[in-house]
Short mmCIF file of C-alpha atoms in Angstrom, two decimals:
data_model
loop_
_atom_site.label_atom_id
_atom_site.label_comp_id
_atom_site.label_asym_id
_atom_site.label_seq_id
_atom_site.Cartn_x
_atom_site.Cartn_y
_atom_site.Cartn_z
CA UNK A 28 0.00 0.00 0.00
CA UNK A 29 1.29 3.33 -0.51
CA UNK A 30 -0.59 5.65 1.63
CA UNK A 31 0.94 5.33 5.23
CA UNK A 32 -2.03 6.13 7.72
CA UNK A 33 -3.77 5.33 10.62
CA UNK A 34 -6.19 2.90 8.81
CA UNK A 35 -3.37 1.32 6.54
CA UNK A 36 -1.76 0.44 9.77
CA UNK A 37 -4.53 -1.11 11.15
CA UNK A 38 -5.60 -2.89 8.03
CA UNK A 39 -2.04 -4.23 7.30
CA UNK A 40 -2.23 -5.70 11.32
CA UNK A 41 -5.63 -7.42 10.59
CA UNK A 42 -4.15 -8.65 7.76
CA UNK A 43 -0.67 -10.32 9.04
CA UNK A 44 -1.35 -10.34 12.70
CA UNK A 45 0.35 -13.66 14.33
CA UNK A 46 -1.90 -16.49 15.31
CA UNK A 47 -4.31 -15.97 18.44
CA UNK A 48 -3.59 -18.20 22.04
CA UNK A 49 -5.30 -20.64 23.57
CA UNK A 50 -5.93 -17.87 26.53
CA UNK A 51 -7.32 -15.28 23.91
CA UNK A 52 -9.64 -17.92 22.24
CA UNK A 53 -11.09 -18.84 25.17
CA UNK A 54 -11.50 -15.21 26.69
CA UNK A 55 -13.11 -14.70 22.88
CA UNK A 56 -15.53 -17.85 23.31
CA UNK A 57 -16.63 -16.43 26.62
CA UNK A 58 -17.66 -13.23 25.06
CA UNK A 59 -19.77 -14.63 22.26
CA UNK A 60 -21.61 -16.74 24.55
CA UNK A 61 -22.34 -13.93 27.13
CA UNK A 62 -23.44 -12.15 24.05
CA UNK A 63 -25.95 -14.68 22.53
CA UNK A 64 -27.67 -14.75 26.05
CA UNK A 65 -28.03 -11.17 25.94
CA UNK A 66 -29.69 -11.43 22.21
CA UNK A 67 -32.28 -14.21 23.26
CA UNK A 68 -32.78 -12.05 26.73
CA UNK A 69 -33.38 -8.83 24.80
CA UNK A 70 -35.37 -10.56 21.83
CA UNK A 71 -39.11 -8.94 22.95
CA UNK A 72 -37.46 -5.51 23.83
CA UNK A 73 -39.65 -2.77 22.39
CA UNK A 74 -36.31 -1.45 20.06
CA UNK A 75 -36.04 -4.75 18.91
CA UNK A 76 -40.05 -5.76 17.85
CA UNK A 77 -39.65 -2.18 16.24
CA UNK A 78 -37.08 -2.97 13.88
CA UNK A 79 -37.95 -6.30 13.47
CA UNK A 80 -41.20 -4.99 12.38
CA UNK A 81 -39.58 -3.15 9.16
CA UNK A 82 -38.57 -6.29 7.81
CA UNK A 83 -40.91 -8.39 8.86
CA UNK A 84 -41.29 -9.65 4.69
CA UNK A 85 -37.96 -9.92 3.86
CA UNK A 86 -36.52 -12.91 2.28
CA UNK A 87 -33.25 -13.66 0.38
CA UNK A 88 -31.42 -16.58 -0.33
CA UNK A 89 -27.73 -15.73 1.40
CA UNK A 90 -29.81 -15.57 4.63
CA UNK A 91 -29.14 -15.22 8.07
CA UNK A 92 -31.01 -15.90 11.58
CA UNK A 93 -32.61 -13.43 14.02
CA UNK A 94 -33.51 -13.71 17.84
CA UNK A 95 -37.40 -12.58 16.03
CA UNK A 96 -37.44 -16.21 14.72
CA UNK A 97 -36.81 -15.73 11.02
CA UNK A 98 -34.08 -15.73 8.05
CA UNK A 99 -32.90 -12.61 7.07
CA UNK A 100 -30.15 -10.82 4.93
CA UNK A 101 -27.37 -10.93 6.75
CA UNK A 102 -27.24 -6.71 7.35
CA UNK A 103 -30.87 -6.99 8.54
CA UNK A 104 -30.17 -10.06 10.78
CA UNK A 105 -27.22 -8.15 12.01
CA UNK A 106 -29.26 -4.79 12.68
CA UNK A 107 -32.50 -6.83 15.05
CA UNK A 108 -29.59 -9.19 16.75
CA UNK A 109 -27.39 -6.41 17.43
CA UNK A 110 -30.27 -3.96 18.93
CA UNK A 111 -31.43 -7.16 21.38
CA UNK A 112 -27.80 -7.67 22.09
CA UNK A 113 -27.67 -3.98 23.99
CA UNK A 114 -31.29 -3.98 24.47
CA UNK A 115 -31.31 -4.60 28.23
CA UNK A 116 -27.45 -3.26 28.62
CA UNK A 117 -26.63 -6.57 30.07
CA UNK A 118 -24.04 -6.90 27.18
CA UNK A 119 -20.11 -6.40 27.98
CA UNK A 120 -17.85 -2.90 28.01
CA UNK A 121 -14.64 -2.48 26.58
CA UNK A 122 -12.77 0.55 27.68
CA UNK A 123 -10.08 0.75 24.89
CA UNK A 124 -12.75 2.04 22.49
CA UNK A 125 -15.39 2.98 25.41
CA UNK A 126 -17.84 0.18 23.70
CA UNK A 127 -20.03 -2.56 24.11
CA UNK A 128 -17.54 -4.28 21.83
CA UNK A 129 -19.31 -8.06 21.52
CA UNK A 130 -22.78 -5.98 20.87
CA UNK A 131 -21.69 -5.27 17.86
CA UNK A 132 -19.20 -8.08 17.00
CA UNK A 133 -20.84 -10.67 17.62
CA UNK A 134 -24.03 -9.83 15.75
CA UNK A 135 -22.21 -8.98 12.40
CA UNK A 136 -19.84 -11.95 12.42
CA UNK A 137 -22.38 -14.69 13.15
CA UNK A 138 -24.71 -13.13 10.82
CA UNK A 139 -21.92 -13.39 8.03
CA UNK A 140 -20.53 -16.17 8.74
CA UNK A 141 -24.01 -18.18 8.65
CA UNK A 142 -25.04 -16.48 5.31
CA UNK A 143 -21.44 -17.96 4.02
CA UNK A 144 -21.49 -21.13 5.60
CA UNK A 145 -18.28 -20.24 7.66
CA UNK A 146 -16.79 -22.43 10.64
CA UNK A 147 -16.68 -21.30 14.04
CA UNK A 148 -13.17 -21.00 14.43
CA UNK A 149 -13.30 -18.08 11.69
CA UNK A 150 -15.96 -16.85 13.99
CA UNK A 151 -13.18 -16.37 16.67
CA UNK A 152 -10.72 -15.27 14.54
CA UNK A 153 -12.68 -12.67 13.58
CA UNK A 154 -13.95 -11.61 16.57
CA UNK A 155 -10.28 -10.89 18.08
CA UNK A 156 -9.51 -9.07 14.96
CA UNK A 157 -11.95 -6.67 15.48
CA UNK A 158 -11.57 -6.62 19.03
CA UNK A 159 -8.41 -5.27 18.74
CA UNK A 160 -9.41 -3.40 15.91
CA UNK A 161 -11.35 -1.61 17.85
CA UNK A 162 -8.43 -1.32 20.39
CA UNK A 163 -6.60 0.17 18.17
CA UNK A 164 -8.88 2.71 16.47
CA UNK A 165 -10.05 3.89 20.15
CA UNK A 166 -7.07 3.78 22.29
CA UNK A 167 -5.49 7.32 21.12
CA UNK A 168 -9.14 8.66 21.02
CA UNK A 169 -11.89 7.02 22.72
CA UNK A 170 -11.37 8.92 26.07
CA UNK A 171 -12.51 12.78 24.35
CA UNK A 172 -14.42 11.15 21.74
CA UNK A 173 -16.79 9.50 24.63
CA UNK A 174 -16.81 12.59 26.89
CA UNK A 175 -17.31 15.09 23.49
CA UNK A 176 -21.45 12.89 23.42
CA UNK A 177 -20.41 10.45 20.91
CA UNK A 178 -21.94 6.42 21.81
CA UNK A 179 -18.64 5.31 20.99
CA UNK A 180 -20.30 1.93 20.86
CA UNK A 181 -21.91 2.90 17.00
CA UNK A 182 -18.58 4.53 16.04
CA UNK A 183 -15.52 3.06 17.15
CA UNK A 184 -17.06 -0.35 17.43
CA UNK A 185 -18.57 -0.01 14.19
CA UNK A 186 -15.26 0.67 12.72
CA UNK A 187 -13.14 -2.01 14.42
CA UNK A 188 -16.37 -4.39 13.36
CA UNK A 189 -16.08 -3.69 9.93
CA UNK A 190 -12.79 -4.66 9.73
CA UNK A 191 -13.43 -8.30 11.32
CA UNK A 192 -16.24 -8.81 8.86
CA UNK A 193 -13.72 -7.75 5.92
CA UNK A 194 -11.49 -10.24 7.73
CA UNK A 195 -14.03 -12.60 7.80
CA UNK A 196 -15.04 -12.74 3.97
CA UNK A 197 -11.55 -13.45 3.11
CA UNK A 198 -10.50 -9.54 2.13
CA UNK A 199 -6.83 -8.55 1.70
CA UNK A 200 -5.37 -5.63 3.75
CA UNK A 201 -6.10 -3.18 1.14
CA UNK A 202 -9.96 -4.08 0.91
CA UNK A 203 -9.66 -4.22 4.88
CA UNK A 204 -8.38 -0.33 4.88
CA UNK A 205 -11.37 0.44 2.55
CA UNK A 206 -13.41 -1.14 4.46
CA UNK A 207 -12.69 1.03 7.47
CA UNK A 208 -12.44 4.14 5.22
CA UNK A 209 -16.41 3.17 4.13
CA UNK A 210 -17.25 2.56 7.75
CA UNK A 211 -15.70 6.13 8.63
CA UNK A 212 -18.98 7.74 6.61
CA UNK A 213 -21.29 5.23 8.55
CA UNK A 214 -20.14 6.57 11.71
CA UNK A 215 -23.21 8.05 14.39
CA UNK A 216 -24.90 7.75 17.64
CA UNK A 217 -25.18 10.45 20.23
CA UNK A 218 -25.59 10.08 23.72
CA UNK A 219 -28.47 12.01 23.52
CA UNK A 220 -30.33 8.93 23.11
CA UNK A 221 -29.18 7.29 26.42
CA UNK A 222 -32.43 5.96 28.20
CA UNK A 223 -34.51 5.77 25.40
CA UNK A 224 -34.84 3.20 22.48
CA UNK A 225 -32.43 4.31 20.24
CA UNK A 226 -29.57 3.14 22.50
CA UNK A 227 -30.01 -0.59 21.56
CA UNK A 228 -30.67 0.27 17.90
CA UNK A 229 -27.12 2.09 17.82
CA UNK A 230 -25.73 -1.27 18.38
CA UNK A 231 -27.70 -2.42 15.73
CA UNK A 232 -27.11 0.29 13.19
CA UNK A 233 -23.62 -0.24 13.57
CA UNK A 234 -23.73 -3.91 13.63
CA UNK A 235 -25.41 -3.64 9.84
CA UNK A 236 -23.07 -0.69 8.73
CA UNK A 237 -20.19 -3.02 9.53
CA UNK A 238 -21.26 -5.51 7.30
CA UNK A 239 -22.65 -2.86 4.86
CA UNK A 240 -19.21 -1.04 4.52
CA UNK A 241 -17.21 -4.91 4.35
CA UNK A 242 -19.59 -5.68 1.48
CA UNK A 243 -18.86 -2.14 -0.41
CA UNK A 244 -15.40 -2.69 -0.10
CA UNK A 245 -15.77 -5.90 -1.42
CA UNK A 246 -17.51 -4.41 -4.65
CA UNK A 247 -14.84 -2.21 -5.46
CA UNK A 248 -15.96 1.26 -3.58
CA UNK A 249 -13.22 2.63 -1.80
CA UNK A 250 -12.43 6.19 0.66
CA UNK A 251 -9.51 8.54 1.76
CA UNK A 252 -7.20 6.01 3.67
CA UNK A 253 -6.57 9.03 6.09
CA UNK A 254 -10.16 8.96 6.82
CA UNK A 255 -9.15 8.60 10.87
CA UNK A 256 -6.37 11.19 10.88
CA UNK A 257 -7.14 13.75 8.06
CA UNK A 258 -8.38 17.01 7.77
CA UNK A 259 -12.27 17.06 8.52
CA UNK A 260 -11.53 13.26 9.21
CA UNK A 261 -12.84 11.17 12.42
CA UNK A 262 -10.45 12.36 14.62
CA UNK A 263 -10.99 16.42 13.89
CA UNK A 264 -14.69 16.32 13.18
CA UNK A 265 -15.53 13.67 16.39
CA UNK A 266 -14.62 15.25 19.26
CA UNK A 267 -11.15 14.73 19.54
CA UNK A 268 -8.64 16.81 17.83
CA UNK A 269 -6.39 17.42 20.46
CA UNK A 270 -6.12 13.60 21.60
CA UNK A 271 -2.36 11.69 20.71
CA UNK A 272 -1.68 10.19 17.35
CA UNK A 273 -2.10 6.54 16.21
CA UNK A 274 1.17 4.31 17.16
CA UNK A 275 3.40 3.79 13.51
CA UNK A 276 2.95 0.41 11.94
CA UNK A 277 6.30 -1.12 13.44
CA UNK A 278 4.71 -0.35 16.93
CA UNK A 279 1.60 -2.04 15.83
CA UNK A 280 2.62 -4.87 14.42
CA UNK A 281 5.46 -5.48 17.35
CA UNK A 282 2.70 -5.48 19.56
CA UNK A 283 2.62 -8.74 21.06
CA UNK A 284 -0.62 -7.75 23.85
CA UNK A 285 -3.79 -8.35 22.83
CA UNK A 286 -7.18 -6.19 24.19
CA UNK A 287 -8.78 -9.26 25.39
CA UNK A 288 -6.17 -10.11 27.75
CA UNK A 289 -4.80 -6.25 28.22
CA UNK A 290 -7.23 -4.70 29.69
CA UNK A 291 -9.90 -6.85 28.87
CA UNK A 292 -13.87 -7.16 28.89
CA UNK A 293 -15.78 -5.90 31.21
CA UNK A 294 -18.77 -8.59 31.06
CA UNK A 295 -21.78 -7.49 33.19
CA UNK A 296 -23.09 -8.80 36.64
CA UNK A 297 -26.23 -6.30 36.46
CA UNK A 298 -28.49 -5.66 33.98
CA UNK A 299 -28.35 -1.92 33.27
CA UNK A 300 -25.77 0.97 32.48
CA UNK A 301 -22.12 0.04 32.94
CA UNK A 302 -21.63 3.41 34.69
CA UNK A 303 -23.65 2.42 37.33
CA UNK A 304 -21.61 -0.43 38.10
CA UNK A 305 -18.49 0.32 40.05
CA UNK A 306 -20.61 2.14 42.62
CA UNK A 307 -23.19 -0.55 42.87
CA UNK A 308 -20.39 -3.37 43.23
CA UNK A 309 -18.71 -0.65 45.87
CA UNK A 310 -22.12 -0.57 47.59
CA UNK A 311 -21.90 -4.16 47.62
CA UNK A 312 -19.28 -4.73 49.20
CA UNK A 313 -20.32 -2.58 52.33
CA UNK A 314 -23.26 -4.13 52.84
CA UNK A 315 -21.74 -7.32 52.94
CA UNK A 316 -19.06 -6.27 55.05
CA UNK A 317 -20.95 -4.43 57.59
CA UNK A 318 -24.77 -6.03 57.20
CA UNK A 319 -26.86 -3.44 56.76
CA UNK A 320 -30.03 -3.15 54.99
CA UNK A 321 -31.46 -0.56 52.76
CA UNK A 322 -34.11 0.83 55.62
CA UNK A 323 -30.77 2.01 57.68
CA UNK A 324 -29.40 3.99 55.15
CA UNK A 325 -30.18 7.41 55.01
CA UNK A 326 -27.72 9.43 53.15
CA UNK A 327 -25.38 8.28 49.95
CA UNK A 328 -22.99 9.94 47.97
CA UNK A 329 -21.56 8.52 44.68
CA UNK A 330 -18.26 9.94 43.08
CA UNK A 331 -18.33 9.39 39.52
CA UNK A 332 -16.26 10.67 36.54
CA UNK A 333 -18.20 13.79 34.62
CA UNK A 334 -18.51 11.27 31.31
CA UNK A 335 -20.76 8.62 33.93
CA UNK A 336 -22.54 11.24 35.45
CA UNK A 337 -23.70 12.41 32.03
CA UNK A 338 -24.97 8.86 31.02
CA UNK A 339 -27.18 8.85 34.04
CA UNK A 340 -29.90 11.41 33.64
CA UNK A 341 -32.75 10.30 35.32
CA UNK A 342 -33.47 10.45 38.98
CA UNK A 343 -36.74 9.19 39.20
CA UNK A 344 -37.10 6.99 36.04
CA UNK A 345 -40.50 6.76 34.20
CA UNK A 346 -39.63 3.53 32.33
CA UNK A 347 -37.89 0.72 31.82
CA UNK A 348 -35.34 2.57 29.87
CA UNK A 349 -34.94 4.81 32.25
CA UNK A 350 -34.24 3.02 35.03
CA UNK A 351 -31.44 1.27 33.30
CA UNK A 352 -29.57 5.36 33.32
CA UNK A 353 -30.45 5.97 37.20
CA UNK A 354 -28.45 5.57 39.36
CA UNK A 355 -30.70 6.09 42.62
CA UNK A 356 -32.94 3.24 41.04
CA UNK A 357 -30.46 0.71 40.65
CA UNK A 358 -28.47 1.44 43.79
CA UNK A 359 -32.01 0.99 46.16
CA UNK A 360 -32.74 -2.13 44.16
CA UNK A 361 -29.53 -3.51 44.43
CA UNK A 362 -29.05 -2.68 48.57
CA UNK A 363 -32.93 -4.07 48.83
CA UNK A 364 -32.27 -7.29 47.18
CA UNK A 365 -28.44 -7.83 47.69
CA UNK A 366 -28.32 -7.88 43.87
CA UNK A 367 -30.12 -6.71 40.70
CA UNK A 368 -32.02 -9.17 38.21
CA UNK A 369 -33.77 -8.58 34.93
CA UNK A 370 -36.79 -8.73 37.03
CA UNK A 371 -36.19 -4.97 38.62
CA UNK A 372 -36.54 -3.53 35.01
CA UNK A 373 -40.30 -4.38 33.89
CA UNK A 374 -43.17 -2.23 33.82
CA UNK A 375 -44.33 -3.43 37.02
CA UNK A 376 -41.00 -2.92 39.25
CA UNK A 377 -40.85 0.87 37.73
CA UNK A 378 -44.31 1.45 38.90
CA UNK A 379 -43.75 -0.10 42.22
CA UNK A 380 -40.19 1.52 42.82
CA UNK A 381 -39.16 4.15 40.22
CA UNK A 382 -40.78 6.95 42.21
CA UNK A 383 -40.07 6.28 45.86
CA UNK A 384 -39.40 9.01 48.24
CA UNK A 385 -35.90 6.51 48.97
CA UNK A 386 -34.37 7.41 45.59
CA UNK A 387 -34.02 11.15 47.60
CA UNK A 388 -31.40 9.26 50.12
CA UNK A 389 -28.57 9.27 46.79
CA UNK A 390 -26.92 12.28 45.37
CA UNK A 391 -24.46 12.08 42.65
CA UNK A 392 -21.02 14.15 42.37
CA UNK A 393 -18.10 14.56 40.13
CA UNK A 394 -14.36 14.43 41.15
CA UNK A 395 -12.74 17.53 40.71
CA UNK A 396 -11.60 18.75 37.04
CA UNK A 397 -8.36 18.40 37.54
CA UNK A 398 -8.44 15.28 39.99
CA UNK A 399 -10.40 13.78 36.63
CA UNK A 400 -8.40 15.25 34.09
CA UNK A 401 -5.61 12.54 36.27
CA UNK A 402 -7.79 9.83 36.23
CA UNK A 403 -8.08 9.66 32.35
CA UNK A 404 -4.67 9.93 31.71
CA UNK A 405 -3.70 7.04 33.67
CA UNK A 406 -6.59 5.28 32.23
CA UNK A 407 -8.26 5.25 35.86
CA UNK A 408 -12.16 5.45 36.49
CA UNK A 409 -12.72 5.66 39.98
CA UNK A 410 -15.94 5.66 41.98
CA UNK A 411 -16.86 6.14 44.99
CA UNK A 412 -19.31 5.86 47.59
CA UNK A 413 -20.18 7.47 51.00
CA UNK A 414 -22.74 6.05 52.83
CA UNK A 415 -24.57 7.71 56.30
CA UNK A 416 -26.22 5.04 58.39
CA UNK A 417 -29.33 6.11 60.27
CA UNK A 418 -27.46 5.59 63.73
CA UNK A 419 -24.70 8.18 62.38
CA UNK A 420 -21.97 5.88 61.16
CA UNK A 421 -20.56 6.42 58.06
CA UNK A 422 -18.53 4.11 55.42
CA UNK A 423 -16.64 4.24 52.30
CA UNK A 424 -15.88 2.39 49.36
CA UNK A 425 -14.09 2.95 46.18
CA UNK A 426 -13.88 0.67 42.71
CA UNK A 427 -11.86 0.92 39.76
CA UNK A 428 -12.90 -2.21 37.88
CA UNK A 429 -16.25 -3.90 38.48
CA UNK A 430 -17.44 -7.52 39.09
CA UNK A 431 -16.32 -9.43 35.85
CA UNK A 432 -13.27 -8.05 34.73
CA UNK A 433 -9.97 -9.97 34.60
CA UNK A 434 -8.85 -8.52 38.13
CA UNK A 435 -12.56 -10.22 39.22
CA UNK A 436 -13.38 -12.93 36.67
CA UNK A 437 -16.83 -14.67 36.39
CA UNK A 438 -16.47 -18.50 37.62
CA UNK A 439 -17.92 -21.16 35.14
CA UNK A 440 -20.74 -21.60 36.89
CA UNK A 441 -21.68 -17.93 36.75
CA UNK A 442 -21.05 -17.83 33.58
CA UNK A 443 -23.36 -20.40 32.44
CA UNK A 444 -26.46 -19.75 35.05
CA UNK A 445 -26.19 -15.96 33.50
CA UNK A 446 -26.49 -17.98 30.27
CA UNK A 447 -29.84 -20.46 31.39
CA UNK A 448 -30.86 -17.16 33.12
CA UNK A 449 -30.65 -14.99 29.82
CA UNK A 450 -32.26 -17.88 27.51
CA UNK A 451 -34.83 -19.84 29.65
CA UNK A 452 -35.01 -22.63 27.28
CA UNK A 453 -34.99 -26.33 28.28
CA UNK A 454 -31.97 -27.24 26.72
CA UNK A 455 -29.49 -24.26 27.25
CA UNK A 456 -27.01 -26.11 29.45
CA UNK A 457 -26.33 -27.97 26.63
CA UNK A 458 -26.08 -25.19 24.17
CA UNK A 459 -23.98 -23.49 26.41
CA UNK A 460 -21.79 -26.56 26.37
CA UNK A 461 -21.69 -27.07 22.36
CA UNK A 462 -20.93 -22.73 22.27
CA UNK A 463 -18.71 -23.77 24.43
CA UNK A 464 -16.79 -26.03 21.82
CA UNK A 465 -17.70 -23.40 18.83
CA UNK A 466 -13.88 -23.82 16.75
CA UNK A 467 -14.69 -27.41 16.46
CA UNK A 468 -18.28 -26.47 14.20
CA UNK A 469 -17.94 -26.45 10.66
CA UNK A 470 -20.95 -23.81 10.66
CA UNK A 471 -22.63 -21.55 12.92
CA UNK A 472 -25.94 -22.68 11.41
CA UNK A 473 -26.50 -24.40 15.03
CA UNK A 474 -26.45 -21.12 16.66
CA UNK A 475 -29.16 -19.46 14.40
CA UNK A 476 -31.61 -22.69 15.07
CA UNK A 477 -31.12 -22.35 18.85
CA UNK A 478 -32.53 -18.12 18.04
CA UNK A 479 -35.39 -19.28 16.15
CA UNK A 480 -36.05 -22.54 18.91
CA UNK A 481 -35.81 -19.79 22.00
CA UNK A 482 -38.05 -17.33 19.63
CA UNK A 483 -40.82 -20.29 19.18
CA UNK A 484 -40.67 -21.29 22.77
CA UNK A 485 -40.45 -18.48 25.23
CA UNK A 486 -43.69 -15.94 24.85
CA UNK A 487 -43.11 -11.44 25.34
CA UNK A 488 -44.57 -12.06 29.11
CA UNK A 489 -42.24 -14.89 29.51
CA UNK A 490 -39.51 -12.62 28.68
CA UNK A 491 -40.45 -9.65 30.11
CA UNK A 492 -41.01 -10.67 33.60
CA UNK A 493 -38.18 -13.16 33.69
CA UNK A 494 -36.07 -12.11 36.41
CA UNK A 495 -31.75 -13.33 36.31
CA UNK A 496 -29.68 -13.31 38.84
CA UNK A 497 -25.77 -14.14 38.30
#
């Protein structure tokens, strides 16, 4: 290639990059399980029976499954699996590119690789590739690009997706870079939209865009290669001009590290916004430390970075939606119950809950400017809580990585009850198992019959009121 950019870099690295571990298949395998629950658990989601709904006619013959129960192209299979995916923001974080990486991923890969008939070792391949793709691509930017209002989720993960689906369908580096270039047009979501419906369908938008921009590529179209670093290019027009350069390519390709191992995933114990998370884990750990309940509380501060506080809106949430961005909601469910469940987001639990006078008892703050301004460039996210007891004593708690993480991993067993928890179908132990075992399937068409079985078998009330607990 001639042009040496930012995308060329990254595109020549997809390309040539070494074989992946043992350690970074199976972190990979983890993922796309965790994210399949989340698909079947977010299937009857209002987002997703909305865009569902626009293609409710649609046949083709390359086709691929959706959690609604039917074959579609693979970009609309993509766009309904990837809005159920983040529907009920059960789905994992990734901090290198501020995403809900496998949201995104996971949808666009399966949904190409079942249309092509493509094993499920290519399935992980591809998913690291754009894993670290979207490592990459979001390391020297994610930070200001997240804090400017951009859901990095439908732009960075987008990009970094539409280079493992490029990857996927057998493209050479220079298709890869167009790829990306494409995917650089296709680039949206604003954070705007946080608590409402259009959250999940970012994840799906980009999930189909990645495809969409692979499949251009493909055909011949073809952008700027320094779409990232140019003038009125991602970096200058997203929100984050002044944020450090993409690493040359003899950096990138001596990188040895990989994102899945270095920082890692942040999969989810709790179904709702991962910047609710390190305080509710924090407040967590207190009460089991000191065994209190939530009638002796009555005063809590939380300590959150300005970018957190921002994604948490609502005080007293009016919906479902809603109470996925509060933090007062989720913090008095989680101290009343000792943990949260898919069953404290339905209709009913809002009603019950989302306008009690205890929601007054939390209070939200943000660390200092320059105490923050710290944080992010040491890639730190602190929060804290301070908690008043009604008899006058007060404790403390800080987190810097939730439940989950590598510092904190999930044991098997947690793993798969999320898993049964998510699905609710008779025989998900044993697809857990045979996901489990993916790289030894010479197609993925197993997975898409298990979305259509759980879609045949499991009614909206079913789903709705199921509550999880991991």
């Amino acid at each position: 290639m001639n042009h040496d950019t930012a995308i060329t870099r990254i595109s020549t690295w997809a390309d040539v990059h070494e074989e992946f571990t043992l350690r970074q298949r199976e972190l990979a395998i983890d993922a796309i399980i965790d994210t399949v629950a989340c698909m079947v658990a977010g299937r009857n989601d209002a987002s997703v029976l909305a865009v569902s709904s626009l293609f409710r006619d649609e046949s083709c013959a390359d086709s691929a499954s959706a959690v609604d129960g039917r074959q579609h192209s693979p970009s609309s299979a993509a766009l309904i699996n990837g809005t159920a995916a983040h529907a009920l923001d059960y789905d994992d974080n990734f901090p290198p590119a501020a995403s809900h990486a496998s949201a995104v991923l996971v949808p666009a890969i399966l949904a190409s690789a079942q249309s092509r008939k493509l094993s499920g070792a290519s399935v992980v391949n591809a998913y690291l590739t754009g894993l670290q793709c979207q490592a990459l691509i979001g390391e020297p930017v994610a930070a200001a690009h997240y804090t400017a209002g951009w859901h990095a989720t439908s732009t960075i993960g987008m990009l970094g997706t539409s280079a493992a689906v490029a990857s996927l369908l057998g493209a050479d580096r220079e298709t890869i870079a167009n790829t990306m270039s494409i995917a650089v047009s296709l680039a949206s979501g604003s954070k705007i939209q946080f608590g409402t419906p259009m959250k999940p369908i970012h994840a799906g938008l980009a999930a189909r865009n990645a495809i969409d921009a692979a499949l251009l590529a493909c055909a011949g179209a073809h952008g700027r290669l320094d779409a990232l670093e140019g003038p009125q290019g991602f970096q200058q027009l997203y929100g984050a001009a002044e944020s450090r350069r993409w690493p040359d390519l003899e950096s990138i390709l001596a990188r040895k590290d990989h994102a899945i191992e270095t920082p890692g995933l942040w999969p989810k114990a709790h179904p709702c916004c991962g910047s609710t998370h390190l305080a509710i884990d924090a407040m967590l750990d207190l009460q089991r430390e000191y065994q209190f309940s939530a009638e002796d509380i009555a005063t809590v501060n939380i300590t959150v970075l300005s970018a957190n506080a921002q994604n948490l809106p609502y005080h007293r949430p009016r919906n479902v939606m809603e109470a996925r961005f509060s933090m007062p909601y989720c913090l008095d469910r989680a101290v009343s119950n000792g943990h949260l469940s898919l069953s404290d987001f339905t209709p009913d639990a809002i009603r019950r809950h989302g306008s009690s006078d205890r929601l007054d008892r939390f209070t939200m703050t943000t660390w200092p400017n320059a105490q923050e301004q710290e944080f992010i460039s040491s890639g730190r996210m602190p929060h804290k809580i301070e908690l008043t007891l009604r008899n006058g004593r007060r404790l403390q708690a800080k987190r810097e990585s939730s439940r989950g993480t590598l510092a904190e991993p999930f044991s098997r067993n947690e793993r798969r009850r999320k898993f049964i928890d998510c699905t609710n179908d008779s025989r998900s132990s044993r697809m857990y198992d045979r996901l489990l075992a993916i790289e030894d399937e010479p197609n993925v068409d197993f997975v898409g019959k298990f979305l259509h079985r759980t879609a045949e078998s499991n009614s909206a009330t079913e789903s709705t009121h199921r509550g999880g607990r991991l």
